[in-house]
Each structure stands twice: as structure tokens, then as C-alpha cells.
Amino acid sequence: MRIPILKLHNYLLISIQTELDDQTAIQFQEDLLKEIHKTEAVGVVIDLTSVDVIDSFIAKVLGDVVAMSDLMGAKVVLTGIQPAVAMTLIELGIHMQNVPTALDLEQGLMKLHQELGE
């Protein structure tokens, strides 16, 4: 299953609406990086509102996606992080201190505007 990636101006919007398995996570990572390159996006909002739990592999992939996007020049904002997901990320040592977060997609877009100085 592929996760849809929407383009809005020079941003990419992703709302993950399903629990992630390993294959879907890897496919998402590849798709997102290709889309950043193709569209020259400067910002990415990843909405995790529907993700209730993650395992260590998915947590690592999520951390990698943020780092790889940054290397490609796209700032990532994570939105809708559920309490269990936040606890798992910290317990696994995946700290995202420099990653902006917001409660929902709308606030995430505003945060991205602020981060990019637009």
C-alpha cells in the first residue's frame, strides 16, 4: 500500500491514514524522497494523527525520513503525534528536538511557514 503525497505550492502534505508495516514505511520513505527531488519542495508536513502505535523499525524509518528530507533541503513538521507514539520514540532513543511539531495539519502548515520564514 502506498501513502499518498499531496503537493501544495512548494510543500508536500502527507496524512498517514493506516498503521504502518515495514514494507509500507520503506516505500513511503522512497516515495517521499523522490517527490522532494522531483518537485523541489522546501517543506513537508507529515500528519500522524491516525497512527496509534509504532514499533522500533517504523520509529527508525520516521527518524530517517526527517533526516533525509533535511539533507535534501526540505524542512519537516510532524503533526498529530499520539501519546503512545511519542513515548515509543523517546524510549527508543529517537529524539527529534530540532523537528517542529504541531497538533494538527492546519497548525503544521502555519508552523512550516514560520520555520521557513515565509
PDB file of N, CA, C and O in Angstrom, residues 6-41:
ATOM      1  N   LEU A   6       0.638  14.648  -1.276  1.00  0.00           N
ATOM      2  CA  LEU A   6      -0.003  15.752  -1.992  1.00  0.00           C
ATOM      3  C   LEU A   6       0.934  16.948  -2.067  1.00  0.00           C
ATOM      4  O   LEU A   6       1.667  17.235  -1.116  1.00  0.00           O
ATOM      5  N   LYS A   7       0.889  17.664  -3.177  1.00  0.00           N
ATOM      6  CA  LYS A   7       1.690  18.873  -3.337  1.00  0.00           C
ATOM      7  C   LYS A   7       0.783  20.083  -3.165  1.00  0.00           C
ATOM      8  O   LYS A   7      -0.288  20.147  -3.753  1.00  0.00           O
ATOM      9  N   LEU A   8       1.220  21.023  -2.349  1.00  0.00           N
ATOM     10  CA  LEU A   8       0.509  22.289  -2.150  1.00  0.00           C
ATOM     11  C   LEU A   8       1.554  23.399  -2.242  1.00  0.00           C
ATOM     12  O   LEU A   8       2.385  23.534  -1.335  1.00  0.00           O
ATOM     13  N   HIS A   9       1.541  24.128  -3.341  1.00  0.00           N
ATOM     14  CA  HIS A   9       2.553  25.145  -3.630  1.00  0.00           C
ATOM     15  C   HIS A   9       3.932  24.471  -3.606  1.00  0.00           C
ATOM     16  O   HIS A   9       4.160  23.551  -4.357  1.00  0.00           O
ATOM     17  N   ASN A  10       4.817  24.914  -2.714  1.00  0.00           N
ATOM     18  CA  ASN A  10       6.140  24.293  -2.646  1.00  0.00           C
ATOM     19  C   ASN A  10       6.289  23.390  -1.417  1.00  0.00           C
ATOM     20  O   ASN A  10       7.383  23.169  -0.914  1.00  0.00           O
ATOM     21  N   TYR A  11       5.157  22.862  -0.952  1.00  0.00           N
ATOM     22  CA  TYR A  11       5.136  21.940   0.188  1.00  0.00           C
ATOM     23  C   TYR A  11       4.587  20.586  -0.247  1.00  0.00           C
ATOM     24  O   TYR A  11       3.828  20.485  -1.213  1.00  0.00           O
ATOM     25  N   LEU A  12       4.939  19.571   0.520  1.00  0.00           N
ATOM     26  CA  LEU A  12       4.334  18.254   0.362  1.00  0.00           C
ATOM     27  C   LEU A  12       3.568  17.939   1.637  1.00  0.00           C
ATOM     28  O   LEU A  12       4.058  18.176   2.744  1.00  0.00           O
ATOM     29  N   LEU A  13       2.354  17.421   1.477  1.00  0.00           N
ATOM     30  CA  LEU A  13       1.497  17.079   2.613  1.00  0.00           C
ATOM     31  C   LEU A  13       1.240  15.582   2.606  1.00  0.00           C
ATOM     32  O   LEU A  13       0.832  15.022   1.589  1.00  0.00           O
ATOM     33  N   ILE A  14       1.452  14.966   3.755  1.00  0.00           N
ATOM     34  CA  ILE A  14       1.228  13.532   3.891  1.00  0.00           C
ATOM     35  C   ILE A  14       0.384  13.309   5.135  1.00  0.00           C
ATOM     36  O   ILE A  14       0.732  13.776   6.220  1.00  0.00           O
ATOM     37  N   SER A  15      -0.710  12.604   4.970  1.00  0.00           N
ATOM     38  CA  SER A  15      -1.530  12.206   6.103  1.00  0.00           C
ATOM     39  C   SER A  15      -1.560  10.684   6.116  1.00  0.00           C
ATOM     40  O   SER A  15      -2.178  10.061   5.251  1.00  0.00           O
ATOM     41  N   ILE A  16      -0.876  10.105   7.076  1.00  0.00           N
ATOM     42  CA  ILE A  16      -0.798   8.651   7.156  1.00  0.00           C
ATOM     43  C   ILE A  16      -2.085   8.160   7.817  1.00  0.00           C
ATOM     44  O   ILE A  16      -2.333   8.429   8.986  1.00  0.00           O
ATOM     45  N   GLN A  17      -2.898   7.455   7.040  1.00  0.00           N
ATOM     46  CA  GLN A  17      -4.223   7.031   7.488  1.00  0.00           C
ATOM     47  C   GLN A  17      -4.300   5.551   7.832  1.00  0.00           C
ATOM     48  O   GLN A  17      -5.392   5.020   7.985  1.00  0.00           O
ATOM     49  N   THR A  18      -3.170   4.894   7.943  1.00  0.00           N
ATOM     50  CA  THR A  18      -3.152   3.469   8.216  1.00  0.00           C
ATOM     51  C   THR A  18      -1.973   3.142   9.128  1.00  0.00           C
ATOM     52  O   THR A  18      -1.015   3.916   9.205  1.00  0.00           O
ATOM     53  N   GLU A  19      -2.075   2.017   9.822  1.00  0.00           N
ATOM     54  CA  GLU A  19      -0.921   1.571  10.605  1.00  0.00           C
ATOM     55  C   GLU A  19       0.178   1.192   9.628  1.00  0.00           C
ATOM     56  O   GLU A  19      -0.077   0.578   8.596  1.00  0.00           O
ATOM     57  N   LEU A  20       1.379   1.559   9.945  1.00  0.00           N
ATOM     58  CA  LEU A  20       2.499   1.310   9.039  1.00  0.00           C
ATOM     59  C   LEU A  20       3.121  -0.060   9.277  1.00  0.00           C
ATOM     60  O   LEU A  20       3.436  -0.401  10.411  1.00  0.00           O
ATOM     61  N   ASP A  21       3.291  -0.817   8.189  1.00  0.00           N
ATOM     62  CA  ASP A  21       4.092  -2.029   8.287  1.00  0.00           C
ATOM     63  C   ASP A  21       5.456  -1.698   7.682  1.00  0.00           C
ATOM     64  O   ASP A  21       5.658  -0.632   7.102  1.00  0.00           O
ATOM     65  N   ASP A  22       6.404  -2.610   7.807  1.00  0.00           N
ATOM     66  CA  ASP A  22       7.767  -2.337   7.369  1.00  0.00           C
ATOM     67  C   ASP A  22       7.841  -1.984   5.888  1.00  0.00           C
ATOM     68  O   ASP A  22       8.498  -1.015   5.508  1.00  0.00           O
ATOM     69  N   GLN A  23       7.169  -2.750   5.044  1.00  0.00           N
ATOM     70  CA  GLN A  23       7.225  -2.520   3.603  1.00  0.00           C
ATOM     71  C   GLN A  23       6.614  -1.172   3.227  1.00  0.00           C
ATOM     72  O   GLN A  23       7.161  -0.435   2.408  1.00  0.00           O
ATOM     73  N   THR A  24       5.483  -0.834   3.830  1.00  0.00           N
ATOM     74  CA  THR A  24       4.833   0.447   3.546  1.00  0.00           C
ATOM     75  C   THR A  24       5.726   1.607   3.985  1.00  0.00           C
ATOM     76  O   THR A  24       5.833   2.616   3.286  1.00  0.00           O
ATOM     77  N   ALA A  25       6.387   1.459   5.121  1.00  0.00           N
ATOM     78  CA  ALA A  25       7.271   2.514   5.624  1.00  0.00           C
ATOM     79  C   ALA A  25       8.447   2.747   4.684  1.00  0.00           C
ATOM     80  O   ALA A  25       8.791   3.897   4.377  1.00  0.00           O
ATOM     81  N   ILE A  26       9.061   1.666   4.205  1.00  0.00           N
ATOM     82  CA  ILE A  26      10.187   1.791   3.282  1.00  0.00           C
ATOM     83  C   ILE A  26       9.725   2.418   1.960  1.00  0.00           C
ATOM     84  O   ILE A  26      10.392   3.298   1.407  1.00  0.00           O
ATOM     85  N   GLN A  27       8.572   1.978   1.473  1.00  0.00           N
ATOM     86  CA  GLN A  27       8.028   2.543   0.231  1.00  0.00           C
ATOM     87  C   GLN A  27       7.735   4.026   0.400  1.00  0.00           C
ATOM     88  O   GLN A  27       8.019   4.834  -0.489  1.00  0.00           O
ATOM     89  N   PHE A  28       7.170   4.407   1.553  1.00  0.00           N
ATOM     90  CA  PHE A  28       6.890   5.809   1.850  1.00  0.00           C
ATOM     91  C   PHE A  28       8.179   6.626   1.835  1.00  0.00           C
ATOM     92  O   PHE A  28       8.239   7.708   1.251  1.00  0.00           O
ATOM     93  N   GLN A  29       9.209   6.104   2.479  1.00  0.00           N
ATOM     94  CA  GLN A  29      10.494   6.797   2.524  1.00  0.00           C
ATOM     95  C   GLN A  29      11.013   7.054   1.110  1.00  0.00           C
ATOM     96  O   GLN A  29      11.384   8.182   0.773  1.00  0.00           O
ATOM     97  N   GLU A  30      11.011   6.038   0.281  1.00  0.00           N
ATOM     98  CA  GLU A  30      11.489   6.180  -1.095  1.00  0.00           C
ATOM     99  C   GLU A  30      10.620   7.158  -1.891  1.00  0.00           C
ATOM    100  O   GLU A  30      11.145   8.026  -2.597  1.00  0.00           O
ATOM    101  N   ASP A  31       9.301   7.010  -1.762  1.00  0.00           N
ATOM    102  CA  ASP A  31       8.377   7.886  -2.494  1.00  0.00           C
ATOM    103  C   ASP A  31       8.560   9.352  -2.095  1.00  0.00           C
ATOM    104  O   ASP A  31       8.570  10.241  -2.951  1.00  0.00           O
ATOM    105  N   LEU A  32       8.692   9.603  -0.800  1.00  0.00           N
ATOM    106  CA  LEU A  32       8.823  10.974  -0.325  1.00  0.00           C
ATOM    107  C   LEU A  32      10.106  11.607  -0.839  1.00  0.00           C
ATOM    108  O   LEU A  32      10.101  12.740  -1.330  1.00  0.00           O
ATOM    109  N   LEU A  33      11.212  10.892  -0.748  1.00  0.00           N
ATOM    110  CA  LEU A  33      12.479  11.452  -1.208  1.00  0.00           C
ATOM    111  C   LEU A  33      12.453  11.738  -2.706  1.00  0.00           C
ATOM    112  O   LEU A  33      12.947  12.774  -3.160  1.00  0.00           O
ATOM    113  N   LYS A  34      11.853  10.843  -3.480  1.00  0.00           N
ATOM    114  CA  LYS A  34      11.728  11.071  -4.925  1.00  0.00           C
ATOM    115  C   LYS A  34      10.855  12.296  -5.205  1.00  0.00           C
ATOM    116  O   LYS A  34      11.150  13.098  -6.088  1.00  0.00           O
ATOM    117  N   GLU A  35       9.779  12.436  -4.432  1.00  0.00           N
ATOM    118  CA  GLU A  35       8.852  13.557  -4.633  1.00  0.00           C
ATOM    119  C   GLU A  35       9.510  14.891  -4.248  1.00  0.00           C
ATOM    120  O   GLU A  35       9.297  15.906  -4.914  1.00  0.00           O
ATOM    121  N   ILE A  36      10.310  14.902  -3.173  1.00  0.00           N
ATOM    122  CA  ILE A  36      11.042  16.119  -2.794  1.00  0.00           C
ATOM    123  C   ILE A  36      11.967  16.516  -3.940  1.00  0.00           C
ATOM    124  O   ILE A  36      12.034  17.678  -4.322  1.00  0.00           O
ATOM    125  N   HIS A  37      12.674  15.554  -4.486  1.00  0.00           N
ATOM    126  CA  HIS A  37      13.602  15.825  -5.591  1.00  0.00           C
ATOM    127  C   HIS A  37      12.863  16.322  -6.829  1.00  0.00           C
ATOM    128  O   HIS A  37      13.252  17.314  -7.452  1.00  0.00           O
ATOM    129  N   LYS A  38      11.777  15.636  -7.178  1.00  0.00           N
ATOM    130  CA  LYS A  38      11.023  15.970  -8.388  1.00  0.00           C
ATOM    131  C   LYS A  38      10.369  17.344  -8.310  1.00  0.00           C
ATOM    132  O   LYS A  38      10.394  18.112  -9.271  1.00  0.00           O
ATOM    133  N   THR A  39       9.779  17.672  -7.168  1.00  0.00           N
ATOM    134  CA  THR A  39       9.018  18.911  -7.035  1.00  0.00           C
ATOM    135  C   THR A  39       9.839  20.073  -6.480  1.00  0.00           C
ATOM    136  O   THR A  39       9.362  21.199  -6.444  1.00  0.00           O
ATOM    137  N   GLU A  40      11.044  19.767  -5.989  1.00  0.00           N
ATOM    138  CA  GLU A  40      11.885  20.769  -5.327  1.00  0.00           C
ATOM    139  C   GLU A  40      11.160  21.401  -4.140  1.00  0.00           C
ATOM    140  O   GLU A  40      11.273  22.603  -3.881  1.00  0.00           O
ATOM    141  N   ALA A  41      10.419  20.587  -3.427  1.00  0.00           N
ATOM    142  CA  ALA A  41       9.677  21.055  -2.252  1.00  0.00           C
ATOM    143  C   ALA A  41      10.640  21.560  -1.182  1.00  0.00           C
ATOM    144  O   ALA A  41      11.717  20.994  -0.987  1.00  0.00           O
TER     145      ALA A  41
END
